[in-house]
Tab-separated table of C-alpha atoms in Angstrom:
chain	number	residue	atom	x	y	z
A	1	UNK	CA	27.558	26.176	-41.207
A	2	UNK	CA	24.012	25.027	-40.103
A	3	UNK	CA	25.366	21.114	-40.287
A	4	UNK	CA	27.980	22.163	-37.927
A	5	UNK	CA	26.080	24.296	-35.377
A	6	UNK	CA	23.539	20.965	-35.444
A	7	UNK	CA	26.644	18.534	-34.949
A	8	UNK	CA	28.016	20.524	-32.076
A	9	UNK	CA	24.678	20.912	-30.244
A	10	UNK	CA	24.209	17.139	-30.599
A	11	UNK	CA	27.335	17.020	-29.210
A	12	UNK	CA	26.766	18.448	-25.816
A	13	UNK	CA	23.435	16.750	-25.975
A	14	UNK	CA	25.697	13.277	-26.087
A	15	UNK	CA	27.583	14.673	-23.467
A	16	UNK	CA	25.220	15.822	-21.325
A	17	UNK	CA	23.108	12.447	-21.432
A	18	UNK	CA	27.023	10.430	-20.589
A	19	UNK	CA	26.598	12.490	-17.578
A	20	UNK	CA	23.114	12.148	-16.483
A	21	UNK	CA	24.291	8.311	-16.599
A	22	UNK	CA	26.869	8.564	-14.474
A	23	UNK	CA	24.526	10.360	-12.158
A	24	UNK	CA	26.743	13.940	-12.994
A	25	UNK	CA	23.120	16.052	-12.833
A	26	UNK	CA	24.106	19.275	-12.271
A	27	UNK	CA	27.122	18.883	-15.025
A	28	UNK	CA	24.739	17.231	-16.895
A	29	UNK	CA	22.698	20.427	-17.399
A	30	UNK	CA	25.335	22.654	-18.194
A	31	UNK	CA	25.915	20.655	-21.364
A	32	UNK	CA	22.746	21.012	-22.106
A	33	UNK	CA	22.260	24.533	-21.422
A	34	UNK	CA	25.296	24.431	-24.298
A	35	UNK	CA	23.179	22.339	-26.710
A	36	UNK	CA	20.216	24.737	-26.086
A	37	UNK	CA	21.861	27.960	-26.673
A	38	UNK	CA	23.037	26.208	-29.710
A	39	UNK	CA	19.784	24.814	-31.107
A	40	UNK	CA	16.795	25.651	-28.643
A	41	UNK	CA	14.669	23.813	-31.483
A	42	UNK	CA	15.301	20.202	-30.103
A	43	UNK	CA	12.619	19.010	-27.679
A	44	UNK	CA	14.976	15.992	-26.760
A	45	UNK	CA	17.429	18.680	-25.099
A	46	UNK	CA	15.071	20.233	-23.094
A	47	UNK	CA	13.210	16.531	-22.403
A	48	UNK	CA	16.648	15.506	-21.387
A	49	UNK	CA	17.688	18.085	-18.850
A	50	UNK	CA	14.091	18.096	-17.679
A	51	UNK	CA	15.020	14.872	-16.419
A	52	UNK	CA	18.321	15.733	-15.160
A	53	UNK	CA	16.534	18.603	-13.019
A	54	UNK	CA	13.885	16.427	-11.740
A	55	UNK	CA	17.523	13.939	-10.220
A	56	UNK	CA	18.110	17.458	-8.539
A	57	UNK	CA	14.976	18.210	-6.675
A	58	UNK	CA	14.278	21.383	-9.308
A	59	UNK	CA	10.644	20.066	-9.902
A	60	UNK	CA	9.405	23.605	-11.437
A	61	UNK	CA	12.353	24.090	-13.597
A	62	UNK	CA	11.804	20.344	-14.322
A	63	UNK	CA	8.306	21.069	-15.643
A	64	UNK	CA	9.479	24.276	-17.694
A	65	UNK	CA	11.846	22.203	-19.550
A	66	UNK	CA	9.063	19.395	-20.460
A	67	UNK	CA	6.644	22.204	-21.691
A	68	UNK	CA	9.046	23.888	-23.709
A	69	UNK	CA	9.943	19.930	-25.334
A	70	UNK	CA	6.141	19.727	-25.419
A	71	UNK	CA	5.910	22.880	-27.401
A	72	UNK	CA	9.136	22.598	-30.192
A	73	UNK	CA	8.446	19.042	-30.701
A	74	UNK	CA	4.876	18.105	-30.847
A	75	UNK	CA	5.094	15.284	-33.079
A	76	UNK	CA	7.699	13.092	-30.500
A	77	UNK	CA	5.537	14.532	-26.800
A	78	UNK	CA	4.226	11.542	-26.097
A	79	UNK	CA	6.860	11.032	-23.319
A	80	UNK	CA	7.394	14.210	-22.553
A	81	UNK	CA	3.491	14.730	-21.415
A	82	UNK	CA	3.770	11.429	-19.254
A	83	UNK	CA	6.848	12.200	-17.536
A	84	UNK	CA	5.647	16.335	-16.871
A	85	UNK	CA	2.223	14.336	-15.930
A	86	UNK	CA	4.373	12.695	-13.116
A	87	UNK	CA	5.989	15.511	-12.194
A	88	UNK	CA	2.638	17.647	-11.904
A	89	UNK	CA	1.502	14.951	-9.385
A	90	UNK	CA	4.118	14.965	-7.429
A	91	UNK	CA	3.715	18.786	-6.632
A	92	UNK	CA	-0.295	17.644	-5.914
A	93	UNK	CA	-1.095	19.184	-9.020
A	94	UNK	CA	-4.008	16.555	-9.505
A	95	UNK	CA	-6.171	18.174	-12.372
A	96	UNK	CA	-2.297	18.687	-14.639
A	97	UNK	CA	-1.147	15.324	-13.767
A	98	UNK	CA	-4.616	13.769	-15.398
A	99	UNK	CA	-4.807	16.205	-18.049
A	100	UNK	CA	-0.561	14.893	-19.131
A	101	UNK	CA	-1.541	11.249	-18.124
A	102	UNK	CA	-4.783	11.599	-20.785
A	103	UNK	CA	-2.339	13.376	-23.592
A	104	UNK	CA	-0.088	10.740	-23.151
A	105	UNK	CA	-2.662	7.946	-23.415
A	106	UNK	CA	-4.254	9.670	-26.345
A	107	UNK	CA	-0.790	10.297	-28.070
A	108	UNK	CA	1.496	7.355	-27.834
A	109	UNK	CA	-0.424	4.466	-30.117
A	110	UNK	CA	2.866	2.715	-30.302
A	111	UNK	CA	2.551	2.007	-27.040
A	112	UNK	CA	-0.759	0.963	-26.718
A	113	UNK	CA	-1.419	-2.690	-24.787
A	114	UNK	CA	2.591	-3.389	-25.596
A	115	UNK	CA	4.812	-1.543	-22.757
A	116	UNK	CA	3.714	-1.339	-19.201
A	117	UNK	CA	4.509	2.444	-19.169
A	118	UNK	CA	1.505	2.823	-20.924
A	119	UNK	CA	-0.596	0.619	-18.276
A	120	UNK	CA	1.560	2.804	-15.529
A	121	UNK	CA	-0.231	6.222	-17.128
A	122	UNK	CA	-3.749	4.635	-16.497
A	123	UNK	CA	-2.771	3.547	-12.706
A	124	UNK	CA	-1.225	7.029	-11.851
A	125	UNK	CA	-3.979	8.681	-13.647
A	126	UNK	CA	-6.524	6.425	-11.596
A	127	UNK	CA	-4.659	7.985	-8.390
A	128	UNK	CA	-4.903	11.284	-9.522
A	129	UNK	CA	-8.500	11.282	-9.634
A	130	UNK	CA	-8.718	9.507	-6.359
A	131	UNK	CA	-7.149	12.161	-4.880
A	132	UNK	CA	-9.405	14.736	-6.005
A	133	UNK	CA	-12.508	11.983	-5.260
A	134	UNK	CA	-13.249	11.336	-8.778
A	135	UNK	CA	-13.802	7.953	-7.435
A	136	UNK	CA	-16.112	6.246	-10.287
A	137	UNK	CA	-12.897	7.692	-12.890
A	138	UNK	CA	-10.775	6.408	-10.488
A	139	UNK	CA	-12.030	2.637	-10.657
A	140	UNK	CA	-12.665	2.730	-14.218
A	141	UNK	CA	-8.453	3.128	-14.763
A	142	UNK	CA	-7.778	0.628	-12.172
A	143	UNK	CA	-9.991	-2.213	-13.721
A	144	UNK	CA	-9.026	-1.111	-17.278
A	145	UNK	CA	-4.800	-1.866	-15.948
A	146	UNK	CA	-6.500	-5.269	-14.273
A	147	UNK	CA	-8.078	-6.160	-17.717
A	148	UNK	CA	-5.661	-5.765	-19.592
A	149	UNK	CA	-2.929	-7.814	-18.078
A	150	UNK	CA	-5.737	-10.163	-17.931
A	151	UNK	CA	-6.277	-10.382	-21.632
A	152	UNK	CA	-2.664	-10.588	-21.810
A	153	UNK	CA	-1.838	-13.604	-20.169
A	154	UNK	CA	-4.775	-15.530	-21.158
A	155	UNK	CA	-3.410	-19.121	-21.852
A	156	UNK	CA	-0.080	-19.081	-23.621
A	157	UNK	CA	2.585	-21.854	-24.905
A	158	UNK	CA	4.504	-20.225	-21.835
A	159	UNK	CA	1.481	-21.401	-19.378
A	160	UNK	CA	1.717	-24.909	-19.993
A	161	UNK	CA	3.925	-25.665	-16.543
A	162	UNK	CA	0.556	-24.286	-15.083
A	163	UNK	CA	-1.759	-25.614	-17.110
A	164	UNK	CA	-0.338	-29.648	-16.580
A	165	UNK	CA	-0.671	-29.056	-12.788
A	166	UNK	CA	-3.616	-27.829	-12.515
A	167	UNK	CA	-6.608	-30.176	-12.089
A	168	UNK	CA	-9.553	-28.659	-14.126
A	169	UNK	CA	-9.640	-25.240	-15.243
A	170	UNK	CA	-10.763	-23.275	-12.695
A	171	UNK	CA	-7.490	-24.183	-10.898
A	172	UNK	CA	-5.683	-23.138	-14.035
A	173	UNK	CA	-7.567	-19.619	-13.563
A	174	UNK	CA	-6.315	-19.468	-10.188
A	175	UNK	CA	-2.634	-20.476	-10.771
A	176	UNK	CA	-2.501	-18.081	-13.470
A	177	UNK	CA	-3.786	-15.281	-11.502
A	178	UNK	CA	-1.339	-16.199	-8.948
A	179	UNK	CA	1.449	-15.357	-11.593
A	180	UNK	CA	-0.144	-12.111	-12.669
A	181	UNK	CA	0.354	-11.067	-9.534
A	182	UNK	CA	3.677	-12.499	-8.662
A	183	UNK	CA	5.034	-10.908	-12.725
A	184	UNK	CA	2.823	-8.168	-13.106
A	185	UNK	CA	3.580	-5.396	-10.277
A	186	UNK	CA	1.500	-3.136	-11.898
A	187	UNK	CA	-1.565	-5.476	-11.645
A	188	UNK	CA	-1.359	-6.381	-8.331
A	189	UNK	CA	-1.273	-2.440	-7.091
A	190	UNK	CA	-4.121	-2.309	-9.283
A	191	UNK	CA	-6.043	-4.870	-8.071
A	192	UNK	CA	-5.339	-3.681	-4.452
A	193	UNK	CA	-6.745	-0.628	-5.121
A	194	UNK	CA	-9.846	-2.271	-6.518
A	195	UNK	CA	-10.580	-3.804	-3.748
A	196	UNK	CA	-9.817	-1.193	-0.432
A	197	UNK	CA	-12.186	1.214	-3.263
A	198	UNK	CA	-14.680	-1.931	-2.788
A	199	UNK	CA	-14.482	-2.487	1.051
A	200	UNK	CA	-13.949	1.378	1.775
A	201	UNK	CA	-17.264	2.104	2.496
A	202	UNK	CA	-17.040	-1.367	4.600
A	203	UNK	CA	-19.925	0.321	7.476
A	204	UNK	CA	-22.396	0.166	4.641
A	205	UNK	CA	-21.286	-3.405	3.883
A	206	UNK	CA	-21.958	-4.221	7.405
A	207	UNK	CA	-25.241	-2.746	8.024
A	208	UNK	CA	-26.538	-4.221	4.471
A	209	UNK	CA	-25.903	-7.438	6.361
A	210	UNK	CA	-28.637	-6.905	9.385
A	211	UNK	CA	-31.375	-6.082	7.239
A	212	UNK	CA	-33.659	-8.356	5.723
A	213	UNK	CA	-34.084	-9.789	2.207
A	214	UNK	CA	-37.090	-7.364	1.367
A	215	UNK	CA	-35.281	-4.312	2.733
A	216	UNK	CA	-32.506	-4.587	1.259
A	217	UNK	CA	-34.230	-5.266	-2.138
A	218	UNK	CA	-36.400	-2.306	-1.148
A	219	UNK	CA	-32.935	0.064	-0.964
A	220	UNK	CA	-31.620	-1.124	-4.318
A	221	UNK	CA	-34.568	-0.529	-6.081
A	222	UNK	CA	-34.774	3.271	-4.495
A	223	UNK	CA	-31.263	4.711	-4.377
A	224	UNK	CA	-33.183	7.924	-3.010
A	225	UNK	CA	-34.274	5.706	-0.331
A	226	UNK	CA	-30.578	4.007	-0.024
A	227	UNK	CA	-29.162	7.333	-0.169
A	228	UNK	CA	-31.276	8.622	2.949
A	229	UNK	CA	-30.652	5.585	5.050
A	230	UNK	CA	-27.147	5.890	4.454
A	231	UNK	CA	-27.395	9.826	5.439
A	232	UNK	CA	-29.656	8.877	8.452
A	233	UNK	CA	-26.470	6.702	10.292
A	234	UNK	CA	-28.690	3.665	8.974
A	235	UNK	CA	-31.621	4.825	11.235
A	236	UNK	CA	-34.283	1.672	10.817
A	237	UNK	CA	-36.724	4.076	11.925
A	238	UNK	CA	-35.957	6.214	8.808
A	239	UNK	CA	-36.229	3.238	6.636
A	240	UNK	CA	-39.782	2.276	8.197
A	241	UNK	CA	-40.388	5.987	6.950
A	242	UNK	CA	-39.520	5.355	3.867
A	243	UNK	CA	-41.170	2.349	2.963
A	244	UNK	CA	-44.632	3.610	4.410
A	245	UNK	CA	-44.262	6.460	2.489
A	246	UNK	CA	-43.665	4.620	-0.555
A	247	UNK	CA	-46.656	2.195	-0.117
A	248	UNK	CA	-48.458	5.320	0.386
């Protein structure tokens, strides 16, 4: 009897999936309130119409259904934490949609450095943290996705078109980076993000430019000192300051 109760909740699981395909949400969820009722056991289900509720704009009832997959199936959540994780950022839930990007990361080995969802986690988590100004966390995801597809396509059999035109290797490098970008989506919102984190402080940049070579060695080897200038609207009075005070 237990066979049959399984093989009719699988049933409207089936069903319910045909009509999440066919873009059927709402019916969709029905079936797999059915399934549910049936066997309320089966994280899948609730995975599934998690999904199906997130197609109809029910983002809390979405995030219900991933917890509850979460909690009957911990040993298949993997997916389950990184698609509640986007859900929970969504709804600028910042600190959850870290905390599900970082279960997912530290859950899924299988899809460690082999499936771009798993370099997608690090980039959304990397945003996550931005937006709460974790900026240091922030960078440190963004160059670990940059990295990686790095390491990836490092010189392949499939590089060789590249690697005939190109007249020494440093043109190689830049060919090749050319087609990280142009392949790689994820790397090249990655490596944008790098940079406007690198040029966001870009008055800084600027002032660093009008000093000379001993103050600006001076700053980096105080970051007190560095710190105040900065504070001080880049006062070169309050520098002057400073630096007597040191020699002092």
């Amino acid at each position: 009897m237990e066979n049959a109760s399984n093989e009719l909740a699988l049933t409207f699981q089936n069903l319910g999936y045909s009509r999440h395909q066919k873009g059927e949400y709402k019916d969709a969820c029905e079936d797999y309130l059915r399934s549910i009722e049936i066997n309320p056991n089966n994280g899948k289900t609730h995975y599934l119409m998690g999904l199906s509720l997130t197609k109809l704009g029910l983002y809390d009832d979405a995030i219900s259904r991933f917890e509850k997959a979460i909690d009957v199936d911990k040993n298949n959540s993997s997916i389950y934490y990184y698609n509640l994780a986007k859900l929970k950022f969504k709804q600028k839930d910042f600190q959850g949609a870290i905390k599900g990007y970082t279960s997912f990361i530290d859950n899924d080995t299988k899809l460690k450095e082999t499936d771009v969802i798993y370099l997608k986690a690090y980039f959304e988590r990397a945003n996550a943290n931005r937006n709460l100004n974790n900026r240091f966390e922030a960078i440190l995801d963004w160059a670990y996705v940059v990295e990686l597809v790095k390491l990836r396509n490092q010189l392949t059999l499939e590089d060789e078109d590249i690697y005939e035109k190109s007249n020494d290797f440093g043109d190689f490098l830049r060919m090749k980076n050319e087609r990280n970008f142009r392949d790689h989506e994820i790397y090249a919102e990655a490596s944008y993000q790098l940079s406007r984190e690198r040029i966001s402080d870009l008055r800084t940049h600027e002032e660093l430019k009008k000093l000379s070579t001993i103050d600006k060695l001076a700053l980096f080897d105080d970051l007190e000192m560095y710190e105040e200038w900065i504070k001080s609207e880049y006062s070169p009075k309050a520098l002057k300051k400073k630096k007597r005070n040191r020699e002092i």
